[in-house]
Structure formats: C-alpha cells, structure tokens
Coordinates of C-alpha atoms in Angstrom, one line a residue:
M1 CA -21.7 7.1 199.0
S2 CA -19.6 4.7 197.7
E3 CA -15.8 5.9 195.9
S4 CA -16.0 8.6 193.4
P5 CA -15.6 7.4 189.5
Q6 CA -11.9 6.3 188.5
S7 CA -10.0 9.3 187.2
A8 CA -9.5 9.8 183.6
V9 CA -5.9 9.3 183.9
S10 CA -5.0 6.1 184.7
L11 CA -1.5 5.7 185.8
S12 CA 1.3 3.0 185.2
T13 CA 4.1 2.0 187.0
D14 CA 6.2 4.0 184.6
D15 CA 4.1 7.0 184.9
Y16 CA 4.1 6.9 188.7
R17 CA 7.8 6.6 188.4
R18 CA 7.7 9.9 186.1
L19 CA 6.3 11.7 189.0
R20 CA 8.4 11.2 191.4
R21 CA 11.2 12.0 189.4
A22 CA 9.3 15.3 188.6
T23 CA 9.3 16.3 192.2
E24 CA 12.3 19.2 193.2
T25 CA 11.8 19.1 197.1
H26 CA 11.9 16.7 200.0
R27 CA 8.4 17.5 200.9
E28 CA 6.8 17.5 197.2
E29 CA 8.1 13.6 196.8
L30 CA 6.6 12.7 200.4
V31 CA 3.4 14.2 199.7
V32 CA 3.2 12.3 196.5
R33 CA 4.7 8.7 197.9
L34 CA 2.2 8.9 201.0
A35 CA -1.0 9.7 198.3
G36 CA 0.7 7.0 196.0
E37 CA 2.2 3.9 198.5
V38 CA 0.0 4.3 201.1
G39 CA -3.3 5.6 200.0
L40 CA -3.5 8.5 202.0
R41 CA -6.0 11.6 200.8
P42 CA -4.8 15.4 201.2
A43 CA -6.5 16.2 204.7
E44 CA -4.9 12.7 206.0
V45 CA -1.5 13.5 204.6
V46 CA -1.4 17.2 206.7
R47 CA -2.6 15.2 209.7
V48 CA 0.2 12.7 209.7
R49 CA 2.7 13.0 212.6
P50 CA 6.1 11.4 212.9
S51 CA 4.8 9.2 216.1
D52 CA 2.4 7.7 214.1
A53 CA 4.4 5.8 212.0
T54 CA 4.9 2.4 214.3
T55 CA 6.6 -0.9 214.0
H56 CA 5.2 -4.3 214.1
R57 CA 7.2 -7.5 213.9
R58 CA 5.6 -10.8 212.5
N59 CA 7.5 -14.0 211.7
G60 CA 10.9 -12.2 212.3
V61 CA 10.1 -9.0 209.8
D62 CA 9.5 -5.5 210.8
H63 CA 6.1 -4.5 209.3
H64 CA 6.1 -0.7 209.4
L65 CA 1.7 0.7 209.8
L66 CA 1.0 4.4 210.2
C67 CA -1.6 5.1 212.2
V68 CA -3.6 7.8 210.2
P69 CA -5.2 10.3 212.5
N70 CA -8.7 11.8 212.2
G71 CA -8.8 15.5 212.9
D72 CA -9.6 15.0 217.0
G73 CA -6.1 13.0 216.5
D74 CA -7.5 9.6 217.5
T75 CA -6.5 6.8 215.4
A76 CA -9.1 6.6 212.1
R77 CA -7.5 3.5 210.5
R78 CA -4.0 1.7 210.1
A79 CA -2.3 2.1 207.2
Y80 CA 0.8 -0.1 205.7
L81 CA 3.7 2.0 205.5
P82 CA 6.0 0.5 202.6
A83 CA 9.9 0.2 204.5
D84 CA 11.6 2.8 202.1
V85 CA 8.7 5.1 202.4
E86 CA 9.0 4.9 206.3
H87 CA 12.5 5.5 205.7
D88 CA 11.9 8.8 203.7
L89 CA 9.6 10.0 206.3
R90 CA 11.9 9.4 209.1
Q91 CA 14.7 11.3 206.9
Y92 CA 12.2 13.9 206.3
A93 CA 11.3 14.7 209.8
R94 CA 14.8 15.0 211.0
T95 CA 15.7 17.3 208.3
A96 CA 12.8 19.5 208.6
G97 CA 13.4 19.3 212.4
V98 CA 9.8 17.9 212.8
A99 CA 9.0 17.2 216.1
A100 CA 7.2 13.6 216.9
D101 CA 3.8 15.4 217.3
D102 CA 4.2 18.0 215.2
P103 CA 2.3 17.7 211.7
L104 CA 4.8 15.9 209.3
V105 CA 3.1 18.4 206.3
D106 CA 2.8 22.1 207.9
V107 CA 0.1 23.0 204.8
S108 CA -3.6 23.1 204.4
A109 CA -5.1 19.9 202.4
R110 CA -5.7 21.9 199.7
R111 CA -1.9 23.0 199.6
V112 CA -1.6 19.5 199.3
Q113 CA -4.0 19.0 196.3
M114 CA -1.8 22.0 194.7
L115 CA 1.3 20.7 195.3
V116 CA 0.5 17.3 193.3
S117 CA -1.2 19.4 190.6
E118 CA 2.6 21.5 190.2
V119 CA 4.5 18.0 190.2
A120 CA 2.0 16.8 187.5
D121 CA 2.5 19.8 184.8
R122 CA 6.3 19.1 185.2
A123 CA 6.3 15.5 184.7
A124 CA 3.8 16.4 181.7
D125 CA 6.4 18.9 180.4
R126 CA 9.3 16.6 180.7
A127 CA 8.1 13.7 179.3
G128 CA 6.3 15.2 176.6
D129 CA 2.7 13.1 177.7
P130 CA -0.3 16.1 178.3
R131 CA -2.2 13.1 179.7
L132 CA 0.2 13.1 183.5
R133 CA -1.1 16.9 183.6
E134 CA -4.6 15.5 184.8
A135 CA -3.0 13.9 187.3
S136 CA -4.0 14.2 191.0
S137 CA -4.3 13.2 194.7
Q138 CA -7.6 11.1 193.7
T139 CA -5.5 9.5 191.0
L140 CA -2.6 8.7 193.2
R141 CA -5.1 6.7 195.3
A142 CA -6.2 5.1 192.4
F143 CA -3.0 3.9 191.3
F144 CA -2.4 2.2 194.9
A145 CA -5.8 0.6 195.0
R146 CA -5.0 -0.7 192.0
R147 CA -1.4 -1.9 192.3
L148 CA -2.3 -3.5 195.8
L149 CA -5.4 -5.4 194.1
V150 CA -4.4 -6.4 190.6
D151 CA -0.7 -6.3 190.6
E152 CA -0.1 -7.8 194.3
G153 CA -3.2 -9.4 194.5
V154 CA -3.9 -8.2 198.2
D155 CA -7.2 -9.4 199.8
P156 CA -9.8 -6.7 198.8
R157 CA -11.1 -6.4 202.3
V158 CA -7.8 -5.6 203.6
V159 CA -6.9 -2.8 200.7
A160 CA -10.5 -1.2 201.8
S161 CA -9.3 -1.4 205.7
V162 CA -6.0 0.1 205.0
G163 CA -7.1 2.5 202.4
G164 CA -10.1 3.7 204.2
W165 CA -12.6 2.6 201.5
S166 CA -16.2 2.4 203.1
S167 CA -16.8 -0.6 201.2
L168 CA -16.0 -3.1 198.8
A169 CA -18.3 -1.6 196.4
S170 CA -15.9 1.2 196.4
L171 CA -13.0 -1.0 195.1
D172 CA -14.9 -2.1 191.8
Q173 CA -13.3 0.5 189.9
Y174 CA -10.0 -0.3 190.2
L175 CA -10.4 -3.9 189.7
G176 CA -9.8 -3.6 185.8
D177 CA -11.4 -6.6 184.0
T178 CA -14.2 -8.1 186.0
D179 CA -15.2 -11.1 183.7
P180 CA -11.8 -13.2 183.5
E181 CA -11.5 -16.2 181.5
P182 CA -12.8 -19.7 183.1
E183 CA -9.2 -20.4 183.4
A184 CA -8.4 -17.6 185.4
V185 CA -10.8 -17.7 188.0
A186 CA -9.8 -21.3 188.4
D187 CA -6.4 -20.6 189.1
A188 CA -7.6 -17.9 191.8
F189 CA -9.4 -19.9 193.3
A190 CA -7.1 -23.3 193.4
P191 CA -5.0 -22.6 196.2
T192 CA -8.2 -21.4 198.5
A193 CA -10.5 -24.1 201.0
L194 CA -13.1 -23.1 198.5
A195 CA -11.8 -25.6 195.5
P196 CA -11.8 -29.1 195.7
P197 CA -8.9 -31.3 196.8
D198 CA -8.1 -32.3 193.3
A199 CA -9.3 -31.7 189.5
T200 CA -11.3 -34.6 190.0
A201 CA -12.9 -34.7 193.7
A202 CA -15.7 -32.0 193.4
T203 CA -18.1 -33.0 195.6
A204 CA -21.7 -32.3 196.0
T205 CA -20.5 -31.0 199.6
S206 CA -17.9 -28.5 198.4
S207 CA -18.5 -24.8 198.8
G208 CA -16.2 -23.9 195.6
P209 CA -19.1 -24.9 193.1
R210 CA -21.6 -22.6 195.1
F211 CA -19.3 -19.9 195.6
E212 CA -18.7 -19.7 191.6
A213 CA -22.3 -19.7 191.2
V214 CA -23.3 -17.4 194.1
F215 CA -20.5 -14.6 192.8
D216 CA -22.2 -14.9 189.3
R217 CA -25.4 -14.4 190.9
A218 CA -24.2 -11.2 193.3
R219 CA -23.1 -9.7 189.5
A220 CA -26.4 -10.2 187.8
V221 CA -28.1 -8.9 190.6
A222 CA -26.3 -6.0 190.5
D223 CA -27.2 -5.4 186.7
A224 CA -30.9 -6.3 187.9
L225 CA -30.9 -3.6 190.7
D226 CA -29.7 -1.1 187.6
A227 CA -33.1 -1.4 185.8
A228 CA -35.6 -1.5 189.2
S229 CA -37.5 1.7 189.8
T230 CA -39.5 0.8 192.7
R231 CA -39.0 -0.7 196.4
E232 CA -40.9 -3.7 195.5
E233 CA -38.9 -4.5 192.3
V234 CA -35.4 -3.8 193.7
E235 CA -36.7 -6.6 196.5
S236 CA -38.4 -8.9 194.1
R237 CA -35.5 -8.9 191.3
V238 CA -33.2 -9.7 194.1
C239 CA -34.8 -12.9 195.2
E240 CA -35.6 -14.0 191.9
T241 CA -32.0 -13.5 190.7
L242 CA -30.2 -15.0 193.9
V243 CA -32.2 -18.5 193.3
E244 CA -31.3 -18.6 189.2
D245 CA -29.4 -21.4 188.1
G246 CA -29.2 -23.1 191.9
A247 CA -27.4 -20.4 193.5
Y248 CA -29.4 -20.3 196.1
A249 CA -32.8 -22.8 197.2
A250 CA -34.7 -19.7 198.8
A251 CA -34.3 -16.1 199.1
W252 CA -36.5 -13.4 200.7
V253 CA -36.2 -10.3 201.6
G254 CA -37.5 -8.8 205.3
A255 CA -38.4 -5.0 205.8
S256 CA -38.2 -3.5 208.9
R257 CA -41.0 -1.8 210.6
G258 CA -39.9 -0.4 213.6
E259 CA -39.4 -3.6 215.9
A260 CA -40.9 -5.8 213.5
V261 CA -39.5 -7.6 210.3
D262 CA -42.1 -8.3 207.6
V263 CA -41.5 -10.2 204.5
A264 CA -41.8 -7.9 201.9
A265 CA -40.5 -10.2 199.1
A266 CA -39.4 -13.6 198.2
A267 CA -38.9 -16.5 195.7
D268 CA -40.8 -19.3 194.9
A269 CA -40.2 -20.8 197.9
G270 CA -41.3 -18.2 200.1
A271 CA -40.1 -17.3 203.6
P272 CA -39.9 -18.4 206.9
D273 CA -42.5 -17.3 209.7
G274 CA -41.9 -15.1 212.6
V275 CA -38.5 -14.0 211.5
G276 CA -38.0 -10.9 213.8
D277 CA -35.9 -12.8 216.4
G278 CA -33.1 -15.1 216.2
A279 CA -30.7 -14.5 213.1
V280 CA -32.2 -11.6 211.8
A281 CA -32.2 -9.5 215.1
A282 CA -28.9 -10.4 215.8
A283 CA -27.9 -9.7 212.1
L284 CA -29.6 -6.0 212.3
R285 CA -28.6 -5.3 215.6
T286 CA -25.1 -5.9 214.7
E287 CA -25.2 -5.2 211.3
R288 CA -23.0 -8.4 210.3
V289 CA -24.0 -11.1 208.4
H290 CA -25.0 -14.6 210.9
T291 CA -24.6 -17.7 209.0
T292 CA -24.9 -21.7 210.0
G293 CA -24.0 -24.5 208.4
D294 CA -26.7 -26.6 210.0
V295 CA -30.7 -24.8 210.6
G296 CA -31.8 -28.1 212.5
A297 CA -29.4 -27.1 215.1
D298 CA -28.8 -23.7 215.4
A299 CA -31.0 -21.9 218.1
E300 CA -30.3 -18.6 216.5
F301 CA -32.1 -20.0 213.0
A302 CA -34.7 -21.8 215.0
A303 CA -38.0 -20.2 213.2
W304 CA -36.5 -20.6 210.1
R305 CA -36.5 -24.8 210.3
E306 CA -40.0 -25.7 208.9
H307 CA -39.5 -23.3 205.8
A308 CA -35.9 -25.5 205.5
E309 CA -37.7 -28.3 205.1
R310 CA -40.1 -27.2 202.7
A311 CA -37.8 -25.6 200.7
G312 CA -35.1 -28.0 201.2
Y313 CA -31.8 -26.0 202.2
R314 CA -29.7 -27.2 205.6
A315 CA -27.3 -23.9 205.6
A316 CA -28.6 -20.0 205.5
A317 CA -27.4 -16.5 205.9
A318 CA -29.1 -13.4 207.3
V319 CA -27.7 -10.1 205.7
P320 CA -28.8 -6.8 207.2
V321 CA -29.6 -4.3 204.4
V322 CA -28.2 -1.2 204.9
D323 CA -26.6 2.1 203.3
G324 CA -24.6 4.1 205.1
E325 CA -26.7 4.8 208.7
T326 CA -30.0 3.4 207.1
T327 CA -30.8 0.1 208.0
Y328 CA -34.1 -1.2 205.5
G329 CA -34.3 -4.8 206.6
V330 CA -32.3 -8.2 206.0
L331 CA -31.7 -10.6 203.2
G332 CA -32.3 -14.3 203.9
V333 CA -30.7 -16.8 201.2
G334 CA -30.7 -20.6 201.9
A335 CA -28.5 -23.4 200.3
D336 CA -28.4 -26.7 200.3
V337 CA -25.4 -27.9 202.1
G338 CA -22.0 -26.5 203.1
E339 CA -20.9 -23.8 205.3
F340 CA -20.5 -20.3 204.3
G341 CA -17.0 -19.8 203.8
E342 CA -15.5 -16.1 204.9
R343 CA -15.4 -14.9 201.1
E344 CA -18.8 -15.9 200.4
R345 CA -19.8 -14.3 203.9
A346 CA -17.7 -10.9 202.5
L347 CA -19.8 -11.5 199.7
L348 CA -22.6 -11.7 200.9
A349 CA -22.0 -8.2 203.4
D350 CA -21.1 -6.2 200.3
L351 CA -24.6 -7.3 198.8
G352 CA -26.4 -6.5 201.3
R353 CA -25.3 -2.8 201.0
R354 CA -25.4 -2.8 197.1
V355 CA -29.2 -3.3 198.0
G356 CA -29.7 -1.1 200.5
R357 CA -28.0 1.7 198.2
A358 CA -30.5 0.9 195.4
L359 CA -33.0 1.2 197.9
T360 CA -32.0 4.7 199.0
V361 CA -32.3 5.5 195.4
V362 CA -35.3 4.5 194.6
E363 CA -36.6 6.1 198.1
Q364 CA -35.0 9.4 196.3
R365 CA -36.4 9.0 193.2
K366 CA -40.0 8.6 194.3
L367 CA -40.0 11.6 196.7
L368 CA -38.9 13.5 194.0
L369 CA -41.3 12.8 191.9
A370 CA -44.1 12.5 194.5
D371 CA -47.4 14.6 194.5
T372 CA -47.9 14.6 198.4
V373 CA -44.6 14.8 201.1
V374 CA -44.5 15.1 204.6
E375 CA -42.2 18.0 205.7
V376 CA -40.5 17.3 208.9
A377 CA -38.6 20.2 210.9
F378 CA -35.6 18.7 213.7
E379 CA -33.9 21.3 216.0
T380 CA -30.8 20.1 218.2
D381 CA -28.3 21.7 220.4
A382 CA -24.3 21.6 219.6
G383 CA -23.8 18.0 220.7
R384 CA -22.5 15.9 218.2
S385 CA -23.9 17.7 214.9
F386 CA -21.5 19.6 213.1
F387 CA -22.7 22.6 211.7
A388 CA -24.5 23.5 215.5
R389 CA -20.5 23.3 216.9
A390 CA -19.5 25.4 214.0
A391 CA -22.0 28.0 214.9
A392 CA -21.8 27.5 218.8
E393 CA -17.8 27.8 218.5
H394 CA -17.8 31.0 216.8
G395 CA -21.1 33.0 217.9
C396 CA -22.0 33.0 213.5
E397 CA -25.4 32.1 211.5
L398 CA -24.6 29.2 209.0
E399 CA -27.2 28.6 206.4
L400 CA -27.7 26.2 203.8
D401 CA -27.3 27.1 200.0
G402 CA -27.0 23.3 198.2
V403 CA -25.6 20.1 199.3
V404 CA -24.2 17.7 196.7
P405 CA -23.2 14.2 197.5
G406 CA -19.4 13.5 197.1
E407 CA -16.9 10.7 197.5
D408 CA -16.8 8.0 200.3
Q409 CA -20.1 9.0 201.5
S410 CA -19.1 12.6 201.9
L411 CA -21.7 15.2 201.3
L412 CA -20.2 18.6 199.5
Y413 CA -22.4 21.2 201.6
F414 CA -22.5 25.1 200.3
V415 CA -23.5 27.6 203.3
T416 CA -23.4 30.8 203.5
L417 CA -21.5 32.3 206.5
R418 CA -22.8 35.1 208.6
G419 CA -21.3 37.1 211.7
A420 CA -17.6 35.4 211.7
A421 CA -14.4 35.9 209.9
A422 CA -14.4 32.8 207.1
G423 CA -10.8 32.6 207.8
D424 CA -11.4 31.7 211.4
V425 CA -14.3 29.2 210.2
L426 CA -12.4 27.3 207.9
S427 CA -9.1 27.1 209.7
W428 CA -11.1 25.4 212.8
A429 CA -13.1 23.4 210.3
T430 CA -10.3 21.8 208.6
D431 CA -8.7 20.5 212.0
E432 CA -12.4 18.4 212.6
S433 CA -12.6 15.1 212.1
A434 CA -15.8 15.3 210.8
V435 CA -14.4 17.6 207.4
D436 CA -12.5 16.2 205.0
D437 CA -12.0 20.0 203.0
A438 CA -13.1 23.3 203.1
R439 CA -12.7 26.5 201.2
L440 CA -13.9 29.8 200.8
V441 CA -15.7 29.8 197.7
R442 CA -16.2 34.0 197.5
D443 CA -16.4 36.6 200.2
Y444 CA -19.1 39.5 200.0
G445 CA -17.9 41.7 203.0
D446 CA -20.7 41.1 205.7
E447 CA -21.3 37.3 204.5
A448 CA -19.4 34.5 202.8
L449 CA -20.0 31.4 200.7
L450 CA -18.4 28.3 202.3
E451 CA -17.5 25.4 200.5
V452 CA -17.5 22.1 202.9
V453 CA -16.6 18.5 202.4
L454 CA -18.5 16.8 205.4
S455 CA -17.9 12.9 206.0
G456 CA -18.6 13.0 209.9
P457 CA -22.2 13.4 211.9
D458 CA -24.7 15.9 211.0
V459 CA -28.4 16.2 211.3
A460 CA -28.7 17.2 208.0
K461 CA -25.7 14.3 206.4
A462 CA -28.1 12.0 208.9
L463 CA -31.4 12.9 207.4
T464 CA -30.1 12.5 203.7
E465 CA -28.5 9.5 204.6
R466 CA -32.1 8.0 205.7
G467 CA -33.7 9.1 202.7
A468 CA -34.3 12.4 203.1
T469 CA -34.4 15.5 201.0
V470 CA -32.9 18.4 203.1
R471 CA -34.3 21.7 202.2
E472 CA -33.4 23.8 205.0
L473 CA -30.7 24.2 207.4
V474 CA -30.1 27.1 209.2
A475 CA -27.1 26.8 212.8
D476 CA -26.7 30.0 215.0
A477 CA -25.4 30.3 218.1
D478 CA -29.0 28.4 219.9
G479 CA -28.6 25.4 218.0
Q480 CA -29.5 24.2 214.7
R481 CA -32.7 23.4 212.7
V482 CA -33.1 21.2 209.9
V483 CA -35.9 20.7 207.6
G484 CA -36.2 18.0 204.8
E485 CA -39.2 15.9 203.1
V486 CA -39.8 12.2 203.3
P487 CA -42.0 10.2 201.4
A488 CA -45.9 10.5 202.4
D489 CA -45.3 6.6 203.6
A490 CA -42.4 7.2 205.8
D491 CA -42.5 6.2 209.3
V492 CA -41.4 9.7 210.5
R493 CA -41.7 8.3 214.3
A494 CA -39.1 5.9 213.5
L495 CA -36.7 8.3 212.2
A496 CA -37.0 10.8 214.7
D497 CA -36.4 8.1 216.8
D498 CA -33.2 7.1 214.9
L499 CA -32.1 10.8 214.7
A500 CA -32.2 11.1 218.7
G501 CA -30.4 7.8 219.0
A502 CA -27.0 9.2 216.7
F503 CA -27.9 12.9 218.3
P504 CA -29.0 13.2 222.0
G505 CA -30.9 16.3 222.4
V506 CA -32.3 16.4 218.2
E507 CA -36.0 16.8 218.9
L508 CA -38.6 16.2 215.9
V509 CA -40.3 20.2 216.5
S510 CA -43.0 20.1 213.5
K511 CA -44.3 17.6 211.0
R512 CA -46.9 18.5 208.1
E513 CA -48.3 17.0 205.1
R514 CA -47.9 19.2 202.1
E515 CA -48.6 19.1 198.3
R516 CA -46.1 19.3 195.8
S517 CA -46.9 22.2 193.5
G518 CA -48.1 21.2 190.0
E519 CA -46.2 23.7 188.3
T520 CA -44.6 23.5 184.8
R521 CA -41.4 24.6 186.9
G522 CA -41.8 21.0 189.2
A523 CA -42.8 19.2 186.3
F524 CA -39.3 20.4 184.2
R525 CA -37.0 19.9 187.1
A526 CA -38.9 16.3 187.6
S527 CA -38.0 15.5 183.5
L528 CA -34.6 16.7 183.9
H529 CA -33.4 14.6 186.7
E530 CA -34.9 11.6 185.2
S531 CA -32.9 12.2 181.8
L532 CA -29.6 13.3 184.1
T533 CA -27.2 10.1 185.6
D534 CA -26.3 10.8 189.0
K535 CA -23.0 11.9 189.0
Q536 CA -24.0 14.7 185.7
A537 CA -26.8 16.1 188.3
A538 CA -24.3 16.6 191.1
V539 CA -21.4 18.1 189.1
L540 CA -24.4 20.5 187.6
Q541 CA -25.7 21.5 190.9
A542 CA -22.1 21.7 192.6
A543 CA -21.2 24.0 189.8
Y544 CA -23.9 26.1 190.3
H545 CA -23.6 26.6 194.1
A546 CA -20.0 27.0 193.9
G547 CA -20.2 30.1 191.6
Y548 CA -18.9 28.4 188.5
F549 CA -21.2 30.1 186.1
E550 CA -20.9 33.6 187.5
W551 CA -18.9 36.2 186.0
P552 CA -16.3 36.3 187.8
R553 CA -16.4 32.5 188.4
G554 CA -16.6 32.0 191.9
S555 CA -14.9 28.3 191.7
T556 CA -12.6 27.1 188.8
A557 CA -13.0 23.8 187.3
E558 CA -10.3 22.2 189.5
E559 CA -11.2 23.5 192.7
L560 CA -14.6 22.0 191.8
A561 CA -13.0 18.6 190.3
D562 CA -11.3 18.6 193.5
A563 CA -14.2 19.1 195.9
I564 CA -15.9 16.3 194.2
G565 CA -13.0 14.0 193.8
I566 CA -12.9 13.7 190.2
T567 CA -10.3 14.4 187.4
S568 CA -11.1 18.3 185.4
P569 CA -11.5 16.1 182.4
T570 CA -14.3 13.9 184.1
L571 CA -16.2 16.9 185.5
H572 CA -15.8 18.8 181.8
N573 CA -17.3 15.8 180.7
H574 CA -20.2 15.8 182.9
L575 CA -21.2 19.0 183.0
R576 CA -20.8 19.1 179.2
R577 CA -23.7 16.4 179.2
A578 CA -25.5 18.0 181.8
Q579 CA -25.3 21.5 180.3
Q580 CA -26.8 19.9 177.0
K581 CA -29.5 18.0 178.6
L582 CA -30.7 20.7 180.4
L583 CA -30.7 23.2 177.2
T584 CA -32.7 20.6 175.3
A585 CA -35.5 20.2 178.0
F586 CA -35.4 23.9 177.9
F587 CA -35.9 24.5 174.1
E588 CA -37.7 21.6 172.8
D589 CA -41.0 22.8 171.8
D590 CA -43.3 19.9 173.2
D591 CA -46.4 22.8 173.4
P592 CA -48.3 23.8 170.4
T593 CA -49.7 26.8 171.7
L594 CA -46.3 28.1 171.3
D595 CA -45.9 30.7 168.3
A596 CA -44.2 28.7 165.6
E597 CA -42.0 31.8 164.5
S598 CA -40.4 31.9 168.0
P599 CA -39.7 30.2 171.2
W600 CA -41.2 32.8 173.4
P601 CA -44.9 33.5 173.8
D602 CA -46.6 37.1 173.7
R603 CA -46.6 38.2 177.3

C-alpha cells in the first residue's frame, strides 16, 4: 500500500517554527524535530538511542546520519541528521542521563503522538491560529518530505530512502505543482545529462526529448489506470498509452503463469516470442528494471531481436510489475535509440509498481463481485508469522475481527485477545519490528479488543498483499490458521508455493470452490462498495471495528485518525461522506413492492 493522503494541515516554515516555540521541555522539542526534520514516525522516535547517531566525513565535511532501528534493534534505514538536531540529541542525552544504548525518548509511540498533539494545541492558542491544532506526527513527516523535495530539491529516491517511504509514488502528495510551466521543466533538466549540450543541439540520439515524452506518458498511464475496471483493460491501456506520441516504439505486458510468462497485452507492434528467459527472467527474479542500449548485441535480450527489427527499436527495457509481495509479470518497452538513463529507469520502476497496484485493485474488485470464489485455508507454526509468534509467546488466543489498509503498505488489524493480559501482549508487540503501533481498544474482562498496525510479515498480511480477502484468522499456542478467498481462476498452487517460500512451514490445508450467496445483503454490500472510495471504505470499516459507533465509544476520532495515518478533519470528512452513501443506499426506495407510506414492509 502507498503513504496515506496528505494531511489537511500543510505546515509552512513559519508554522513549524511556531510549533517548535510552543514546546515546553527539551524532550518535546526533540520529538518535534525528529519528526519534522529527520522524518521519524512515532514508533521510530521511541526506538532511537544515542549510539544510533553516526558521523561520516565527505569531501572534508562531517555529515551526521541516524541508523533508525527496527523492533529487533537492527538498522531499518539511515536517516539524515541535520547538524543542529544532532547537537540537540547529544545535549538531551547528556542532560537526561541517557546511556548510549538506552532509548532516547523512553515513552510509548502513542505518548509521542499525544506530545505532538499537546504542542499543537499550545501553538494554536499562542498564535491564534486554530489550524495548527490539527498538526500531528503525520503532519510533521509531510513537512519533512515537502521541504526536501520542493524547497531543497533533494532527489526523490534519496528522500524515499531516508524517510522510509516504500516507493516514489508515496511521495507524489508532497510534490505540490505536478504540471510546471515549460520553462520550469527546461530549467530543471538543463544541468542533467538528459539535456542537449546547448540550445540548438538536440540530436536524434539524445535521451532528453525521449525522457520528457516518457514522463508525459507515465502520467497519462496513471489516468488510464484509474478508469480501468478489469485486468485486461489495465494491461492493454498501459501498452496503448506508452506508445502514443512516439514515447516508445513498442510496449507489451507479460503475465506470470507459474514458471512461464505469457504475453497478455501489446501495442500495435506486438511482442517478442519466447520472452520467459533472459532479461525478463532477470527482472522477475531481482524485481529490478533491466535495460539495454543495443538489443542486437546484448545476450539478455536475444529473444527480442527479431521483434526489435520488425518494430523498429534498438534500446529496450524489462520492467517488473509488482505490488508489495505480489509479482504479476513484466512490462516490456522498446525505444528507437539511446541508452536508458538512471532517471528513466527509476520512472519505469515506479510505473511497474503503479501497474501492479492497479492490478491488485481490479483483482480485489473482481473477488468482491464474483458469484463463485475459491476458499483456501493455510496453517503455520510460530515461525515468522507475527500473530502465530504472539500467541505462542503468551500462550493466548488471537481472533480476527477485521482488517483495514493503513499507511506505507501497513494493515490495521482488530483482534480479540483471550487467555493473556492485554498490557503484556501490547508491551511485547510494540517492541516487535513487524508492528508500527498497537493499543487497547476495549477490555471486557475475560477478553480484550486490540488494534495492531502491522507492516511486517504475517501469513494473513501476505495473503492480502497477493490479492486475497482474509475471512478468518485464529492464532493460539499450536499455530495460526488463516482462511481467505481468491477468484475462481486464481493459481492456488502458485499462491501456496509463494507463501511457503516466505513462511517456511506454512501448509495449504484446504481448498474448496463455493457459490457466493445471491441474497440482498451481498448485493447491497457490493453496490455500496462500488459507490465508496477506497479511503472512505477503509475509514468506515476501521471506525466500526474500533468501536467508534458504540456508546460509550471504544475509540476517539483522534485515536482512529492516528492509527490510519490521517488527521482528524480528514477522518471526519471521509466518515461523513461514507455514512451519507451508506444511508442513501439503505433508505433509497428502489423496490416497488414496499408500501409507499412506509419504508418498512409488513412482517
């Protein structure tokens, strides 16, 4: 999954200064700076130790980096640490007596979110600007990204790496104006190797003009994907769009069918024969873009040579089409001349992920509306799967109530806990690298409802990433059982092999085809899902499972917004619109058999 939508509050540099001035303790200011200037999430802030700050000398200048630890204490990524933030970090550690390997901010991730909220309230009161009251840790990360991308012009790939974003697409929301004037585009590319050597020397072999055409087509692909409703439409529209205006001479999509790759769609020039080996196999194996400037001389692209002569291209690229853990196949493109520069390869890699995400969406939609589905059940022991390990560690039982997509490819699970103290399980879970956040929603005495934001490995999460819908999850001391649904034409054996590779010991224990009920409830849910946006559906489902609609409420709007990764105003906006669509679908009278005087039939 990509980063959550941009916060409703967009902080300016002056707004950020107001937040810093509203801090009342050294710890509060450090928390704000680690989020707003280093890009840390709350769960990362509480893991940082003084020893994680390192210094690297480059061209006679000392640069500070922060080795951001995961829950196991290993380095998840390296963030850039501005010199004055590094000074504040060291000073706070000395003043507070924090040992080198102890947590710098020894509180929970939830408490970090509350600290930021308290600072935001103070800043709003002092500045007389109620807008600042909605600032959150997510808002600070948005400020961090926007400042680097827009104000400082840092390479988006570097921003994604130091900030922990999973893809370049996750940064789109922070880029501001995505349709700059021609002069701004020319100025941006002038100092690069993609531009012609002077104003009159744009030659036919220069990749600069091609990159601009490809960049334009990549944006057009994004629009085309939004309108596609089937896998076939996604694949064909990608190919057709990429060859428009001469961006590429050829484009085709190959679908993975077990060990083989079959051509699923192609533009007018068709596709090469026998594409399962060489560059295509390498792209699928490594999940990296493979390119060549000369198909005729590159052994990896030997299978493409005859097609290249027919279609009139010399350079070519094989692009993996992936979404999370799911590999759908490969996108092949051919260009008349010129090498593929680093930026074009990065653009193609991101395009492959966008196509993969679109394929996941249409597969899930097909599953939702299908009359026949295949129900699959998997079992595994503690191993790498999070919920199995949690149950084994505490001798308890965990049962799924519901699951909702969160930010950064995470999933928001609501699980019922039995047989262990909620505090013990939550304390253990928040130290796990697989968990971004966890909290108690409601304690019923003999059982408790927990909310767990999971970004690490679990069999249920892996099934969801591979296009399945998880219906049941139960984990106890003996292991974990997950039941999901996949489309009737899904390759269940390939799915099972894929899961076994990711989770040694996982076993497919049952597989059965069943008819979906044709009852009104199913039709109602399907029609409602079609009218809701993905975010509205996610927010409505999360609110339901978190007890937001109960009395007294099991979760506040602020808690729910923080868990999903959006601000409270954004949550209320999505929730109100979703509720309106729900009520409209429920009360709208399309049945002429109902009594005209009453919305309810006699019973």
